[in-house]
Coordinates of C-alpha atoms in Angstrom, one line a residue:
Chain A
X29 CA -18.2 -21.6 -18.1
X30 CA -14.8 -21.9 -19.4
X31 CA -11.9 -20.4 -17.5
X32 CA -9.0 -18.3 -18.4
X33 CA -6.7 -20.3 -20.8
X34 CA -3.0 -19.8 -20.8
X35 CA -0.2 -21.4 -22.5
X36 CA 2.4 -22.7 -22.1
X37 CA 2.3 -23.9 -18.7
X38 CA 6.0 -24.0 -18.2
X39 CA 8.8 -22.5 -20.1
X40 CA 12.7 -22.7 -19.6
X41 CA 14.7 -20.3 -21.7
X42 CA 18.4 -18.8 -21.5
X43 CA 19.0 -15.2 -20.7
X44 CA 18.9 -13.0 -23.5
X45 CA 16.4 -15.3 -25.4
X46 CA 12.9 -14.3 -26.2
X47 CA 9.6 -15.8 -25.1
X48 CA 6.0 -15.4 -25.6
X49 CA 3.0 -16.1 -23.4
X50 CA -0.7 -16.6 -24.6
X51 CA -3.8 -15.8 -22.9
X52 CA -7.5 -16.4 -23.9
X53 CA -9.9 -14.5 -21.5
X54 CA -13.5 -15.7 -20.5
X55 CA -15.9 -14.9 -23.3
X56 CA -17.6 -11.5 -22.9
X57 CA -14.8 -10.2 -20.3
X58 CA -13.6 -6.9 -21.8
X59 CA -10.8 -6.3 -19.4
X60 CA -7.7 -8.3 -19.5
X61 CA -4.8 -8.1 -17.1
X62 CA -1.1 -9.5 -17.0
X63 CA 0.5 -10.0 -13.6
X64 CA 4.0 -11.1 -12.8
X65 CA 4.3 -13.1 -9.5
X66 CA 7.8 -13.6 -8.3
X67 CA 8.3 -16.7 -6.0
X68 CA 7.3 -15.5 -2.4
X69 CA 5.5 -12.5 -3.4
X70 CA 2.0 -11.3 -4.5
X71 CA 1.1 -10.9 -7.9
X72 CA 2.3 -7.5 -9.6
X73 CA 0.2 -5.9 -12.4
X74 CA 2.2 -5.6 -15.5
X75 CA -0.5 -4.3 -17.9
X76 CA -4.2 -3.7 -18.2
X77 CA -6.3 -3.9 -21.3
X78 CA -9.9 -2.8 -21.9
X79 CA -11.0 -4.4 -25.1
X80 CA -7.8 -3.9 -27.2
X81 CA -6.7 -0.5 -25.7
X82 CA -4.2 -0.2 -22.9
X83 CA -5.5 1.3 -19.7
X84 CA -2.5 1.0 -17.5
X85 CA 1.1 -0.1 -18.5
X86 CA 2.9 1.9 -16.0
X87 CA 4.7 -1.1 -14.3
X88 CA 5.6 -2.8 -17.8
X89 CA 9.4 -2.8 -18.2
X90 CA 8.9 -1.3 -21.8
X91 CA 12.5 -1.8 -23.0
X92 CA 12.1 -5.6 -22.9
X93 CA 8.3 -6.4 -22.4
X94 CA 5.6 -6.0 -24.7
X95 CA 1.9 -7.0 -24.9
X96 CA -0.9 -6.9 -27.3
X97 CA -4.6 -7.8 -27.4
X98 CA -5.6 -7.8 -30.9
X99 CA -9.4 -7.8 -31.7
X100 CA -10.0 -7.5 -28.0
X101 CA -10.0 -10.9 -27.3
X102 CA -6.8 -13.1 -26.9
X103 CA -3.6 -11.5 -25.8
X104 CA 0.2 -12.2 -26.0
X105 CA 2.9 -11.0 -23.5
X106 CA 6.3 -11.1 -24.9
X107 CA 9.9 -10.6 -23.2
X108 CA 12.9 -9.7 -25.3
X109 CA 15.7 -10.1 -24.3
X110 CA 15.1 -12.1 -21.1
X111 CA 16.9 -11.7 -18.0
X112 CA 17.4 -13.9 -14.9
X113 CA 15.1 -11.7 -12.7
X114 CA 12.3 -12.3 -15.1
X115 CA 11.9 -15.9 -13.7
X116 CA 8.5 -15.7 -12.3
X117 CA 4.9 -17.1 -12.9
X118 CA 2.8 -14.8 -15.4
X119 CA -0.7 -14.8 -14.7
X120 CA -3.3 -13.6 -17.1
X121 CA -6.8 -12.6 -15.5
X122 CA -10.0 -11.1 -17.2
X123 CA -12.8 -9.4 -15.5
X124 CA -16.2 -8.0 -15.9
X125 CA -17.1 -4.8 -14.2
X126 CA -20.7 -3.9 -13.2
X127 CA -21.9 -0.9 -11.1
X128 CA -21.5 -2.8 -8.0
X129 CA -19.9 -6.1 -8.6
X130 CA -16.3 -6.8 -9.7
X131 CA -15.4 -10.4 -10.7
X132 CA -11.9 -11.4 -11.6
X133 CA -10.9 -14.9 -13.0
X134 CA -7.2 -16.0 -13.2
X135 CA -5.7 -18.4 -15.2
X136 CA -3.2 -21.1 -14.0
X137 CA -0.2 -19.2 -15.1
X138 CA 2.9 -19.7 -17.1
X139 CA 6.0 -20.4 -15.2
X140 CA 9.0 -19.0 -16.7
X141 CA 12.6 -20.1 -15.7
X142 CA 15.5 -17.9 -17.1
X143 CA 18.8 -19.8 -16.8
Chain B
X1 CA -1.9 5.1 -4.0
X2 CA -3.9 2.3 -2.9
X3 CA -1.9 -0.6 -1.0
X4 CA -2.4 -3.6 0.9
X5 CA -0.5 -4.9 3.9
X6 CA -0.5 -8.5 5.1
X7 CA 1.7 -8.2 8.3
X8 CA 2.3 -11.9 8.8
X9 CA 4.4 -13.8 6.3
X10 CA 4.1 -17.2 7.7
X11 CA 1.6 -18.7 10.2
X12 CA 1.3 -22.1 11.6
X13 CA -1.9 -23.4 13.2
X14 CA -2.8 -26.9 14.5
X15 CA -5.5 -28.7 12.9
X16 CA -9.0 -28.0 14.3
X17 CA -7.7 -24.7 15.7
X18 CA -9.2 -21.3 14.8
X19 CA -7.5 -18.9 12.2
X20 CA -7.2 -15.2 11.5
X21 CA -5.2 -13.8 8.7
X22 CA -4.6 -10.1 8.9
X23 CA -5.0 -7.6 6.1
X24 CA -4.8 -3.7 6.2
X25 CA -5.5 -1.5 3.4
X26 CA -5.0 2.3 2.4
X27 CA -7.6 3.7 0.4
X28 CA -9.7 6.9 1.1
X29 CA -13.1 5.8 0.1
X30 CA -14.9 2.5 0.4
X31 CA -12.7 -0.1 -0.9
X32 CA -13.5 -3.2 -2.9
X33 CA -11.6 -6.1 -1.0
X34 CA -10.8 -9.7 -1.9
X35 CA -9.2 -12.7 -0.3
X36 CA -7.8 -15.3 -2.6
X37 CA -6.0 -18.7 -1.8
X38 CA -3.1 -20.1 -3.9
X39 CA -1.9 -23.7 -3.4
X40 CA 1.3 -24.8 -4.7
X41 CA 1.4 -24.8 -8.3
X42 CA -2.1 -23.8 -8.7
X43 CA -3.8 -20.7 -9.8
X44 CA -5.6 -18.1 -7.6
X45 CA -9.0 -18.9 -6.3
X46 CA -11.4 -16.5 -4.9
X47 CA -12.5 -17.1 -1.2
X48 CA -14.7 -14.0 -0.8
X49 CA -15.1 -10.4 -1.7
X50 CA -16.4 -7.3 0.0
X51 CA -18.1 -4.4 -2.0
X52 CA -20.7 -2.8 0.4
X53 CA -23.5 -3.7 3.0
X54 CA -23.1 -6.3 5.6
X55 CA -19.4 -6.0 6.9
X56 CA -19.1 -9.7 7.7
X57 CA -18.7 -11.5 4.5
X58 CA -19.1 -15.3 4.0
X59 CA -16.9 -17.2 1.4
X60 CA -16.1 -20.7 0.4
X61 CA -14.6 -23.5 2.2
X62 CA -15.9 -22.1 5.5
X63 CA -14.0 -18.9 5.5
X64 CA -15.4 -15.5 6.6
X65 CA -13.9 -12.0 6.7
X66 CA -14.8 -8.7 8.5
X67 CA -14.6 -5.4 7.0
X68 CA -13.7 -2.8 9.8
X69 CA -13.5 0.8 8.3
X70 CA -12.1 2.3 11.5
X71 CA -9.3 -0.1 11.5
X72 CA -8.7 -0.2 7.8
X73 CA -8.7 -4.0 8.0
X74 CA -10.3 -6.9 6.2
X75 CA -9.1 -9.9 8.2
X76 CA -9.8 -13.6 7.1
X77 CA -11.2 -16.2 9.8
X78 CA -11.9 -19.7 9.8
X79 CA -13.2 -21.6 13.1
X80 CA -11.6 -24.9 12.4
X81 CA -8.6 -25.2 10.1
X82 CA -8.2 -28.5 8.2
X83 CA -4.9 -29.9 6.7
X84 CA -5.9 -28.9 3.2
X85 CA -6.1 -25.3 4.2
X86 CA -2.4 -25.1 3.9
X87 CA -1.7 -22.6 1.2
X88 CA -0.8 -19.0 0.4
X89 CA -3.3 -16.5 1.1
X90 CA -3.6 -13.1 -0.7
X91 CA -5.6 -9.9 0.2
X92 CA -6.3 -7.6 -2.7
X93 CA -8.0 -4.3 -3.2
X94 CA -9.2 -2.9 -6.4
X95 CA -6.9 0.0 -7.4
X96 CA -8.3 3.1 -9.1
X97 CA -5.2 4.9 -10.2
X98 CA -5.5 4.3 -13.9
X99 CA -7.8 1.1 -14.3
X100 CA -9.5 -1.4 -12.1
X101 CA -6.7 -3.7 -11.5
X102 CA -6.3 -5.7 -8.2
X103 CA -3.4 -4.7 -6.1
X104 CA -2.2 -7.6 -3.9
X105 CA -0.5 -7.9 -0.6
X106 CA 2.6 -10.0 -0.4
X107 CA 0.8 -12.9 1.0
X108 CA 0.7 -15.0 4.1
X109 CA 1.7 -18.6 4.0
X110 CA -0.3 -21.0 6.1
X111 CA 1.1 -24.2 7.6
X112 CA -1.3 -26.5 9.3
X113 CA 0.3 -29.1 11.9
X114 CA -1.2 -32.3 13.2

């Protein structure tokens, strides 16, 4: 089975510029997550989609971050304008949930450096 | 709110020695618990998970974890560490605040000395 695909792998931008990340989840996974992982910390959830609807975006800085999941498959995460503190790895994950089994698969992430 | 605590930021173990990484969670009901490993520049790889049943869970690469409800713990163990085990280890719990996203601890960095 193909994994979660993310692109680009690396991105360097100047502060106040905009950037977008793309994620293609595992086929059939209805739930998609975006996480932010700052160096030396655990991943922090930014937003969760169920199909093309938002389930939880309580930790998404909505003044600068936005995300969408059109047609309930691919997703994009955008930052505009970027700040220095946005430097992090952005991880996408997808999951299936059964009655007693949760499976989460993570992509390799996009490493963002804001200078 | 659910949370995960990994008390040890950094652990160094000699190659061949045993390993135990600690994880404590806060959640009222039976949690769904996970351990992931992340090597430098790599994604998160699932080591094992616990949903219910036998409290001793076997995972990949010779790892195991034991769920102890009385201690709210889910510690990761390995009887003999290999140099290739050096990595960052994350404990996580399924959160139920709104959705089903994983809530991660801050991680423990494992170094292996020869």
